[in-house]
Short mmCIF file of C-alpha atoms and ligand atoms in Angstrom, two decimals:
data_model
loop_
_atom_site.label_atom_id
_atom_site.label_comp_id
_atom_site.label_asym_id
_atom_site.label_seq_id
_atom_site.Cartn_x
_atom_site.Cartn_y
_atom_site.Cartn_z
CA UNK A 46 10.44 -13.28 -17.49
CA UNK A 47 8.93 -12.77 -14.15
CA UNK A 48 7.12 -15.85 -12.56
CA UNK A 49 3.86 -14.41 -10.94
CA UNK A 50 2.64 -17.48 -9.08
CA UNK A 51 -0.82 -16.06 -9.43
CA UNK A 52 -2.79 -18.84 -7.63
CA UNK A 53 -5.49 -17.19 -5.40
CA UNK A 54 -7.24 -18.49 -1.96
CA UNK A 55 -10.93 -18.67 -2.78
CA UNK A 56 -11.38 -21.48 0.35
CA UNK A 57 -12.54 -18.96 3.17
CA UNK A 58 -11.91 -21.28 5.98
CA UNK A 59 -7.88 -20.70 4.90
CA UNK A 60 -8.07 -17.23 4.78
CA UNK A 61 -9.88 -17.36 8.37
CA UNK A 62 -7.60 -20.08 9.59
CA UNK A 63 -4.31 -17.54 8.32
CA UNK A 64 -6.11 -14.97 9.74
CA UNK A 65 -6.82 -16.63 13.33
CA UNK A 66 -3.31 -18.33 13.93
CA UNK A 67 -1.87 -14.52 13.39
CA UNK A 68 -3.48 -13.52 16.42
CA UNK A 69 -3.80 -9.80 14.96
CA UNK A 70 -4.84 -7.02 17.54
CA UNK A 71 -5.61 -3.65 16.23
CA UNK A 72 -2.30 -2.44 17.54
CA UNK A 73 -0.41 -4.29 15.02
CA UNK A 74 0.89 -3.59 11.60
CA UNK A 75 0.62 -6.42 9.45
CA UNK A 76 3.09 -6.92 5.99
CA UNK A 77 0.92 -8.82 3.48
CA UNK A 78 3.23 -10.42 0.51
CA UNK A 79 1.61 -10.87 -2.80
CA UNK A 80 -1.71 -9.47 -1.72
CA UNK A 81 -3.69 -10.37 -5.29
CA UNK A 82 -6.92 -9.13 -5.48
CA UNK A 83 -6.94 -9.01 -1.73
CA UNK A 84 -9.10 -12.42 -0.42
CA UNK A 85 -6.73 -12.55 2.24
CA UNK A 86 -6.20 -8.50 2.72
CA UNK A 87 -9.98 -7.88 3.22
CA UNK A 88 -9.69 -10.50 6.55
CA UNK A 89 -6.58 -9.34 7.82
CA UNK A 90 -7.90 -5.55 7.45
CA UNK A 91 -10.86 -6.95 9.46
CA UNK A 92 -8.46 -6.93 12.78
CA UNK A 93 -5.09 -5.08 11.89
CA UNK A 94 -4.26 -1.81 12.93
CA UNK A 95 -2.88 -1.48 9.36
CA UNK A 96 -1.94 -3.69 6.97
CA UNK A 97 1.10 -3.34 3.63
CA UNK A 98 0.16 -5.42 0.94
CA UNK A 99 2.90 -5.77 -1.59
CA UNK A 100 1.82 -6.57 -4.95
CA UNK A 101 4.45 -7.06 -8.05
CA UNK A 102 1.77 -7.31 -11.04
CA UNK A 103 0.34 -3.62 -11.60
CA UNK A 104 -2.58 -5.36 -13.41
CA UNK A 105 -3.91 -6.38 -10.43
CA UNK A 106 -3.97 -3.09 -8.27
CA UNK A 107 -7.09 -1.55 -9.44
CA UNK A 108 -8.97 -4.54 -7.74
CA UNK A 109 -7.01 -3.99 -5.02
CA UNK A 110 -7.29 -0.19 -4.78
CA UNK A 111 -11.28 -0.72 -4.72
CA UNK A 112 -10.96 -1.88 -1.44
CA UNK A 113 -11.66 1.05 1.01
CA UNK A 114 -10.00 1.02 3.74
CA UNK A 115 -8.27 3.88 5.19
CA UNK A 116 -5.71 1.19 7.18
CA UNK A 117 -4.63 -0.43 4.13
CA UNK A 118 -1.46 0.64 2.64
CA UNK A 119 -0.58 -0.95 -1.16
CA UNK A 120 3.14 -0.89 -1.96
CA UNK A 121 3.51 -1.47 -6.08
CA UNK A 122 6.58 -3.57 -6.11
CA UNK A 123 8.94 -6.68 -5.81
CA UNK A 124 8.70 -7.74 -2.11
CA UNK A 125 12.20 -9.43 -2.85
CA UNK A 126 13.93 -5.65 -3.32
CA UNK A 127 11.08 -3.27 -1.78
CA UNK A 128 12.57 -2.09 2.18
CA UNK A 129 9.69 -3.52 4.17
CA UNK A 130 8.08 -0.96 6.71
CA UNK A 131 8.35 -1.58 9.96
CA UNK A 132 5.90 -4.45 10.86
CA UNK A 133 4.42 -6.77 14.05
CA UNK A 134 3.67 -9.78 11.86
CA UNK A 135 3.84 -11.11 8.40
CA UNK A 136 1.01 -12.89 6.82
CA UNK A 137 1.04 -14.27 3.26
CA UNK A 138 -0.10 -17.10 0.40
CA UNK A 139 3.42 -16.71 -0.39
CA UNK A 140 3.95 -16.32 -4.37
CA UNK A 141 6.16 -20.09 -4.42
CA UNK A 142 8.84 -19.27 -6.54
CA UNK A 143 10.22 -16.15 -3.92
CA UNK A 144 9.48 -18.52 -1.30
CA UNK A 145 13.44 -19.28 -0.18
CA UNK A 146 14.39 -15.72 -0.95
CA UNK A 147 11.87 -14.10 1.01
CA UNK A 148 12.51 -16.74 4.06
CA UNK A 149 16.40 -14.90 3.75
CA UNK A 150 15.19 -11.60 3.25
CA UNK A 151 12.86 -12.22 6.60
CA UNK A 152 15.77 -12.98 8.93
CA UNK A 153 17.10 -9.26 8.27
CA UNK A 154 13.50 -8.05 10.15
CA UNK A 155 12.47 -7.53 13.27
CA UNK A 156 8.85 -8.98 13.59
CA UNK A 157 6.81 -11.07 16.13
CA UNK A 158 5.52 -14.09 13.83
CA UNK A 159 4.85 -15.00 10.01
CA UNK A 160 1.82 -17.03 9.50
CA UNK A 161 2.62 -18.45 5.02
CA UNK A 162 1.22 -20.10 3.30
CA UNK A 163 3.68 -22.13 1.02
CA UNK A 164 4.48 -25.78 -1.13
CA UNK A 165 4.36 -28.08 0.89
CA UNK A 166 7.99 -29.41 -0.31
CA UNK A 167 9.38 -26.19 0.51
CA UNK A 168 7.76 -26.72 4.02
CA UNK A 169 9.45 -30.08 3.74
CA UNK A 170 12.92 -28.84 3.43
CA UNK A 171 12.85 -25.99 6.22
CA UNK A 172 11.77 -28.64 8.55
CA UNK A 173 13.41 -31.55 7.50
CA UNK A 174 16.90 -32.62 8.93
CA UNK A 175 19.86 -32.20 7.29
CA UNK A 176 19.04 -29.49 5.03
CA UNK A 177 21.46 -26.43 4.20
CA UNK A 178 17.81 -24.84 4.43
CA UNK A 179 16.51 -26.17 6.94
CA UNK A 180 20.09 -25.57 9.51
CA UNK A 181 19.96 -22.19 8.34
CA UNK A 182 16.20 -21.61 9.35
CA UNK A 183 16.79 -23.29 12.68
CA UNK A 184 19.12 -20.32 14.07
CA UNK A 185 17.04 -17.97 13.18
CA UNK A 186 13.14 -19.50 13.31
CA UNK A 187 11.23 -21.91 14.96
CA UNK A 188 9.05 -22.95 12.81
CA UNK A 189 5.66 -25.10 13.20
CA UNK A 190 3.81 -26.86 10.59
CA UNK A 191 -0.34 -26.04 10.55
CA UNK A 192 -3.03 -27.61 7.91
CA UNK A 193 -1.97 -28.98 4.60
CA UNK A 194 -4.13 -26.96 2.21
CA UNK A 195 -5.13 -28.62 -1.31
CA UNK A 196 -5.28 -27.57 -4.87
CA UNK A 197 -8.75 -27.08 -4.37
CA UNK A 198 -8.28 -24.10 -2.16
CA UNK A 199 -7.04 -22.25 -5.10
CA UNK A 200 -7.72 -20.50 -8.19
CA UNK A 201 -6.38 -21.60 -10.80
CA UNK A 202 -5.32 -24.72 -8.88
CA UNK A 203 -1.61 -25.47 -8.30
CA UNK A 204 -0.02 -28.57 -8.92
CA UNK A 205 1.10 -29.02 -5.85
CA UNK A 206 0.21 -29.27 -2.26
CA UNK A 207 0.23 -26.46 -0.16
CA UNK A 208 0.45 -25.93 3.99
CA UNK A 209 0.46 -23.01 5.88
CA UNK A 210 3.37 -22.92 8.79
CA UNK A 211 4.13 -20.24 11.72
CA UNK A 212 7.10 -18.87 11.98
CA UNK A 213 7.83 -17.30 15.26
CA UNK A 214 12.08 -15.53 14.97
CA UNK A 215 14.00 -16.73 17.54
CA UNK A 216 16.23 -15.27 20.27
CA UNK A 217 19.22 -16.55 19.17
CA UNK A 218 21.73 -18.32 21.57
CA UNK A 219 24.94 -18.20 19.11
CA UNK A 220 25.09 -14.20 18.13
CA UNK A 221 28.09 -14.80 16.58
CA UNK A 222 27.24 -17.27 14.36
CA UNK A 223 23.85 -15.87 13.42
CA UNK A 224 25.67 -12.71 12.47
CA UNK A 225 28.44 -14.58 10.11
CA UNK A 226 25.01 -16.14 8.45
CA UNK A 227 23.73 -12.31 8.03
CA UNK A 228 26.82 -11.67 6.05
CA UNK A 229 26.22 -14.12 3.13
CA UNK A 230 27.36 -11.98 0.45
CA UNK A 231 31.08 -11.57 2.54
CA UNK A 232 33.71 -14.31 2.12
CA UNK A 233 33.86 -16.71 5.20
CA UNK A 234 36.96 -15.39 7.29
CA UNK A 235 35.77 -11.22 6.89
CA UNK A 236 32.40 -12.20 7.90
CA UNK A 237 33.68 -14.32 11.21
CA UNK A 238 35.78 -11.43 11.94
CA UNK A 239 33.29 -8.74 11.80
CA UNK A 240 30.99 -10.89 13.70
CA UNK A 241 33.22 -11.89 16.57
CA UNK A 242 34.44 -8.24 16.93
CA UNK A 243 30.69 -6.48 16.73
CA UNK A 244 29.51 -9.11 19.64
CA UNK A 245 32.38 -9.68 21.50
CA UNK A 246 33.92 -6.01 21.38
CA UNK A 247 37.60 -7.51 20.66
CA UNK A 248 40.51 -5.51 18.73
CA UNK A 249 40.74 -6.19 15.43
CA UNK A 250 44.13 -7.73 15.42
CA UNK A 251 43.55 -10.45 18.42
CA UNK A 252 40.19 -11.27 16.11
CA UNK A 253 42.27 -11.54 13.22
CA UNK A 254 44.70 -13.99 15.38
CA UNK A 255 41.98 -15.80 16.34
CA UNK A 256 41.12 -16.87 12.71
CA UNK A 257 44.74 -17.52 11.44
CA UNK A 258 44.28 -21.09 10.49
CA UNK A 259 41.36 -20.85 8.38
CA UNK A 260 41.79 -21.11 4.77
CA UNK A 261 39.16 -20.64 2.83
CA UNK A 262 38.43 -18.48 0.25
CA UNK A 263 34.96 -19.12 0.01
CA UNK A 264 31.77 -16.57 0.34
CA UNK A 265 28.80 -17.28 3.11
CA UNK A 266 26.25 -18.07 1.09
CA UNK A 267 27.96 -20.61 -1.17
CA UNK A 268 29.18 -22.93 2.04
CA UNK A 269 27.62 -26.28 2.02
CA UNK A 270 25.54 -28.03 4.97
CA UNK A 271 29.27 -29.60 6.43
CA UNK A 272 30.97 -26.68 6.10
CA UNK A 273 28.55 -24.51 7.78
CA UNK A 274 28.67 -26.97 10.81
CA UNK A 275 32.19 -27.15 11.41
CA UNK A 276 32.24 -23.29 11.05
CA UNK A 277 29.65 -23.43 14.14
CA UNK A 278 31.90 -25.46 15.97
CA UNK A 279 34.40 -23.50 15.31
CA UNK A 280 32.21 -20.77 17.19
CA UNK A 281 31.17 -22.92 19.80
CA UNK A 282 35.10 -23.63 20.56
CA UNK A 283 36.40 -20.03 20.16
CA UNK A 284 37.89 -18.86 23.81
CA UNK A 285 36.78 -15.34 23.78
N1 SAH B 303 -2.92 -13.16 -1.61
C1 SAH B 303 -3.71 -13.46 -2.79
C2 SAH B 303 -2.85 -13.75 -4.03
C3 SAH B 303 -1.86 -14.88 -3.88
S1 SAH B 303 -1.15 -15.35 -5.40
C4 SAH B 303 -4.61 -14.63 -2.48
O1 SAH B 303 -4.31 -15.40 -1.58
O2 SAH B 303 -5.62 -14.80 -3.16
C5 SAH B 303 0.44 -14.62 -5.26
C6 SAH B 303 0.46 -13.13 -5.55
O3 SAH B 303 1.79 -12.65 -5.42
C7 SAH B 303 0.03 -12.77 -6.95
O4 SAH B 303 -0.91 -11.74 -6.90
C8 SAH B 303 1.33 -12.28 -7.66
O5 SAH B 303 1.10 -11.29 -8.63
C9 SAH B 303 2.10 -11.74 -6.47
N2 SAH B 303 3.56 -11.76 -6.62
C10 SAH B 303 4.32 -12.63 -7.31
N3 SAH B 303 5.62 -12.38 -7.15
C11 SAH B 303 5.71 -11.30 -6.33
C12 SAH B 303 6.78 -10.54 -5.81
N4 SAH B 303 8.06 -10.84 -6.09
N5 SAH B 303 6.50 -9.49 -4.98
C13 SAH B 303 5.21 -9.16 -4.70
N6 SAH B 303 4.16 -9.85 -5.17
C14 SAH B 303 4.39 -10.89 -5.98
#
Protein backbone atom coordinates (compact mmCIF):
# COMPACT_ATOMS: atom_id res chain seq x y z
CA UNK A 1 0.00 0.00 0.00
CA UNK A 2 0.95 3.52 -0.66
CA UNK A 3 2.00 5.66 2.43
CA UNK A 4 0.32 9.16 1.88
CA UNK A 5 1.93 11.10 4.70
CA UNK A 6 -1.13 13.29 4.66
CA UNK A 7 -0.17 15.73 7.49
CA UNK A 8 -1.16 19.31 6.42
CA UNK A 9 0.41 22.91 7.46
CA UNK A 10 -2.47 24.78 9.06
CA UNK A 11 0.35 27.17 11.12
CA UNK A 12 0.41 30.22 8.60
CA UNK A 13 3.54 31.68 9.90
CA UNK A 14 5.27 28.22 8.23
CA UNK A 15 3.70 28.53 5.15
CA UNK A 16 4.87 32.38 5.11
CA UNK A 17 8.22 31.54 6.57
CA UNK A 18 8.57 28.58 3.40
CA UNK A 19 7.28 31.04 1.35
CA UNK A 20 9.78 34.03 2.34
CA UNK A 21 13.13 31.98 2.58
CA UNK A 22 12.23 30.90 -1.29
CA UNK A 23 12.73 34.30 -2.30
CA UNK A 24 10.11 33.72 -5.29
CA UNK A 25 9.99 36.54 -8.03
CA UNK A 26 7.31 36.36 -10.58
CA UNK A 27 9.85 35.19 -13.09
CA UNK A 28 10.20 31.92 -11.50
CA UNK A 29 8.59 28.59 -11.84
CA UNK A 30 8.14 26.96 -8.71
CA UNK A 31 7.74 22.72 -8.35
CA UNK A 32 5.45 22.18 -5.33
CA UNK A 33 5.70 18.32 -4.01
CA UNK A 34 2.68 16.94 -2.34
CA UNK A 35 0.64 20.07 -2.73
CA UNK A 36 -2.60 18.71 -0.46
CA UNK A 37 -5.34 20.84 -0.46
CA UNK A 38 -2.98 23.62 -1.36
CA UNK A 39 -2.22 25.77 2.21
CA UNK A 40 1.09 26.13 0.95
CA UNK A 41 0.16 26.44 -3.04
CA UNK A 42 -2.25 29.39 -2.42
CA UNK A 43 1.11 31.45 -0.84
CA UNK A 44 3.52 30.38 -3.23
CA UNK A 45 0.92 31.29 -6.18
CA UNK A 46 0.82 34.65 -4.32
CA UNK A 47 4.51 35.48 -5.86
CA UNK A 48 5.43 32.71 -8.52
CA UNK A 49 5.35 33.17 -12.01
CA UNK A 50 3.83 29.64 -12.02
CA UNK A 51 3.79 27.07 -9.80
CA UNK A 52 3.51 22.60 -10.44
CA UNK A 53 1.98 21.08 -7.64
CA UNK A 54 2.30 17.36 -7.71
CA UNK A 55 -0.26 15.55 -5.89
CA UNK A 56 -0.33 11.46 -5.67
CA UNK A 57 -3.91 11.04 -3.89
CA UNK A 58 -6.66 11.87 -6.66
CA UNK A 59 -9.07 12.37 -3.69
CA UNK A 60 -7.62 15.39 -2.94
CA UNK A 61 -7.57 17.26 -6.40
CA UNK A 62 -10.98 18.62 -6.49
CA UNK A 63 -9.94 20.91 -3.48
CA UNK A 64 -7.12 21.64 -5.23
CA UNK A 65 -8.65 22.30 -8.67
CA UNK A 66 -11.03 24.98 -6.84
CA UNK A 67 -8.26 27.09 -6.59
CA UNK A 68 -8.29 29.59 -9.56
CA UNK A 69 -5.44 30.48 -10.68
CA UNK A 70 -4.49 30.61 -14.20
CA UNK A 71 -0.48 30.14 -13.03
CA UNK A 72 -1.09 27.04 -11.26
CA UNK A 73 -0.38 23.89 -13.00
CA UNK A 74 -1.62 20.39 -11.03
CA UNK A 75 0.28 17.30 -12.18
CA UNK A 76 -1.88 13.98 -10.90
CA UNK A 77 0.94 11.72 -10.01
CA UNK A 78 3.91 10.12 -8.02
CA UNK A 79 6.54 12.92 -7.77
CA UNK A 80 9.04 9.89 -7.25
CA UNK A 81 8.38 8.67 -11.20
CA UNK A 82 6.56 11.91 -12.75
CA UNK A 83 9.62 13.91 -15.17
CA UNK A 84 9.57 17.20 -13.32
CA UNK A 85 9.13 20.35 -15.66
CA UNK A 86 11.64 22.51 -15.88
CA UNK A 87 11.74 24.60 -12.61
CA UNK A 88 13.73 27.76 -10.67
CA UNK A 89 13.02 26.42 -7.18
CA UNK A 90 11.43 23.66 -5.28
CA UNK A 91 9.27 24.26 -2.35
CA UNK A 92 7.54 21.52 -0.34
CA UNK A 93 6.07 19.95 3.26
CA UNK A 94 7.72 17.04 1.87
CA UNK A 95 5.35 13.78 2.19
CA UNK A 96 8.27 11.97 4.90
CA UNK A 97 8.34 8.67 3.69
CA UNK A 98 9.70 9.91 -0.20
CA UNK A 99 11.84 12.15 1.66
CA UNK A 100 15.45 10.25 0.77
CA UNK A 101 14.18 9.32 -2.64
CA UNK A 102 13.14 12.59 -3.70
CA UNK A 103 16.56 14.19 -2.15
CA UNK A 104 18.20 11.50 -5.09
CA UNK A 105 15.77 12.20 -7.59
CA UNK A 106 16.64 16.18 -6.95
CA UNK A 107 20.35 15.88 -7.74
CA UNK A 108 19.33 14.79 -11.46
CA UNK A 109 17.70 18.69 -11.74
CA UNK A 110 18.82 21.72 -12.54
CA UNK A 111 17.22 24.27 -10.05
CA UNK A 112 18.34 27.35 -7.98
CA UNK A 113 17.21 26.29 -4.29
CA UNK A 114 14.66 23.86 -2.41
CA UNK A 115 13.14 25.36 0.59
CA UNK A 116 11.36 21.42 2.58
CA UNK A 117 9.98 20.97 4.93
CA UNK A 118 10.93 17.48 6.44
CA UNK A 119 11.53 15.07 9.98
CA UNK A 120 13.65 16.46 11.69
CA UNK A 121 15.79 13.04 11.92
CA UNK A 122 15.96 12.95 8.33
CA UNK A 123 17.35 16.58 8.62
CA UNK A 124 19.60 14.98 11.17
CA UNK A 125 21.21 12.51 8.93
CA UNK A 126 21.82 14.84 5.74
CA UNK A 127 23.65 17.07 8.03
CA UNK A 128 25.21 14.97 10.37
CA UNK A 129 28.84 13.59 9.85
CA UNK A 130 29.57 10.43 8.81
CA UNK A 131 26.51 9.52 7.09
CA UNK A 132 26.36 7.53 3.65
CA UNK A 133 23.48 10.27 3.39
CA UNK A 134 24.76 12.89 4.51
CA UNK A 135 28.53 12.42 2.19
CA UNK A 136 26.36 11.91 -0.61
CA UNK A 137 24.30 15.23 -0.08
CA UNK A 138 27.50 17.15 0.55
CA UNK A 139 28.75 16.84 -3.26
CA UNK A 140 25.89 17.77 -4.52
CA UNK A 141 24.01 20.36 -1.82
CA UNK A 142 24.77 22.68 0.68
CA UNK A 143 22.36 22.48 2.84
CA UNK A 144 21.23 24.88 5.88
CA UNK A 145 19.04 24.07 8.67
CA UNK A 146 15.95 26.89 9.35
CA UNK A 147 13.11 26.64 12.27
CA UNK A 148 12.23 23.38 13.87
CA UNK A 149 8.48 23.23 13.27
CA UNK A 150 6.21 21.19 15.89
CA UNK A 151 3.41 18.75 15.74
CA UNK A 152 1.26 21.49 16.36
CA UNK A 153 1.81 23.03 13.00
CA UNK A 154 0.01 20.18 11.51
CA UNK A 155 -3.12 18.50 10.80
CA UNK A 156 -3.47 15.59 11.91
CA UNK A 157 -0.32 16.05 14.00
CA UNK A 158 2.79 13.92 13.29
CA UNK A 159 4.66 12.15 15.73
CA UNK A 160 7.55 13.63 15.10
CA UNK A 161 9.36 16.84 14.86
CA UNK A 162 9.62 18.60 11.84
CA UNK A 163 12.22 21.54 10.39
CA UNK A 164 12.29 23.15 7.30
CA UNK A 165 16.04 23.34 5.60
CA UNK A 166 17.36 25.20 2.27
CA UNK A 167 18.94 23.49 -0.06
CA UNK A 168 20.90 25.54 -2.44
CA UNK A 169 22.81 22.61 -5.45
CA UNK A 170 26.20 23.12 -5.55
CA UNK A 171 28.84 23.74 -8.23
CA UNK A 172 30.60 20.82 -7.84
CA UNK A 173 34.50 20.76 -7.59
CA UNK A 174 34.98 16.80 -8.27
CA UNK A 175 32.87 16.29 -11.77
CA UNK A 176 34.08 13.08 -11.91
CA UNK A 177 33.07 11.83 -8.88
CA UNK A 178 29.69 13.52 -8.81
CA UNK A 179 29.03 11.85 -12.12
CA UNK A 180 30.07 8.10 -10.84
CA UNK A 181 27.36 9.06 -7.90
CA UNK A 182 24.74 9.91 -10.87
CA UNK A 183 25.24 6.44 -12.09
CA UNK A 184 23.94 4.50 -9.01
CA UNK A 185 22.12 1.92 -10.79
CA UNK A 186 25.75 0.99 -12.87
CA UNK A 187 28.29 -1.30 -11.17
CA UNK A 188 31.32 0.67 -9.68
CA UNK A 189 34.17 0.23 -12.40
CA UNK A 190 31.48 1.06 -15.72
CA UNK A 191 30.31 3.99 -13.89
CA UNK A 192 34.11 5.40 -13.10
CA UNK A 193 34.82 4.75 -16.62
CA UNK A 194 32.04 6.54 -18.20
CA UNK A 195 32.59 9.32 -15.86
CA UNK A 196 36.30 9.85 -16.32
CA UNK A 197 35.89 9.57 -20.15
CA UNK A 198 32.60 12.09 -20.44
CA UNK A 199 34.73 14.82 -18.26
CA UNK A 200 38.04 14.21 -19.11
CA UNK A 201 37.53 13.38 -22.97
CA UNK A 202 40.07 10.26 -22.69
CA UNK A 203 39.96 7.04 -25.10
CA UNK A 204 38.26 4.40 -23.85
CA UNK A 205 41.08 1.99 -23.59
CA UNK A 206 43.70 4.38 -21.55
CA UNK A 207 40.34 4.87 -19.16
CA UNK A 208 39.95 1.32 -18.99
CA UNK A 209 43.91 1.09 -18.04
CA UNK A 210 43.45 3.48 -15.66
CA UNK A 211 40.97 1.31 -13.62
CA UNK A 212 42.79 -2.11 -13.98
CA UNK A 213 43.28 -2.78 -10.35
CA UNK A 214 39.91 -2.35 -9.13
CA UNK A 215 37.99 -5.31 -8.26
CA UNK A 216 34.83 -4.94 -7.38
CA UNK A 217 31.84 -6.18 -8.55
CA UNK A 218 29.65 -4.07 -6.74
CA UNK A 219 26.76 -1.48 -8.06
CA UNK A 220 26.87 2.49 -6.99
CA UNK A 221 24.21 2.67 -4.97
CA UNK A 222 24.88 -0.35 -2.74
CA UNK A 223 28.66 1.02 -1.72
CA UNK A 224 28.95 1.79 1.88
CA UNK A 225 30.17 5.22 3.56
CA UNK A 226 34.17 3.67 3.41
CA UNK A 227 33.92 2.51 0.24
CA UNK A 228 32.56 5.54 -1.29
CA UNK A 229 35.55 7.50 0.28
CA UNK A 230 38.32 5.56 -0.89
CA UNK A 231 36.61 5.56 -4.36
CA UNK A 232 36.94 9.56 -4.01
CA UNK A 233 40.40 9.23 -3.31
CA UNK A 234 40.84 7.23 -5.81
CA UNK A 235 39.53 10.29 -7.98
CA UNK A 236 41.38 12.75 -6.21
CA UNK A 237 44.72 10.61 -7.05
CA UNK A 238 43.90 9.72 -10.71
CA UNK A 239 46.76 11.49 -13.08
CA UNK A 240 44.63 12.49 -15.91
N1 LIG B 1 1.37 20.68 1.04
C1 LIG B 1 0.21 20.32 1.84
C2 LIG B 1 0.09 18.81 2.07
C3 LIG B 1 1.28 18.17 2.74
S1 LIG B 1 0.96 16.53 3.26
C4 LIG B 1 0.28 21.07 3.14
O1 LIG B 1 1.36 21.46 3.55
O2 LIG B 1 -0.75 21.23 3.79
C5 LIG B 1 1.81 15.62 2.01
C6 LIG B 1 1.05 15.51 0.71
O3 LIG B 1 1.82 14.75 -0.22
C7 LIG B 1 -0.28 14.79 0.82
O4 LIG B 1 -1.27 15.54 0.19
C8 LIG B 1 -0.07 13.44 0.08
O5 LIG B 1 -1.24 12.96 -0.54
C9 LIG B 1 0.98 13.84 -0.93
N2 LIG B 1 1.85 12.75 -1.38
C10 LIG B 1 2.26 11.66 -0.69
N3 LIG B 1 3.12 10.92 -1.40
C11 LIG B 1 3.27 11.55 -2.59
C12 LIG B 1 4.02 11.27 -3.76
N4 LIG B 1 4.79 10.18 -3.86
N5 LIG B 1 3.95 12.15 -4.80
C13 LIG B 1 3.15 13.25 -4.73
N6 LIG B 1 2.43 13.55 -3.64
C14 LIG B 1 2.47 12.73 -2.59
Amino acid sequence: MVKLDQHFVIDKNILERVTKLAKITKKETILEIGAGTGNLTKFLLKKAGQVYAIELDKSLLPELKKIKDSKLNIISGNALTVKFPKFDKIAANVPYSISEPLLQKLIYNNFKLGVLLLPEKFVKKITSKNTKLSFISNIFFEIQKDLEVPPECFSPKPRVLSRIILLKPKKTDEPIFADFLKQKNRKVKNALREAIIREKGTTKKETKKLLENMRTDKKVASLNLKELERIQEFVRNLNV
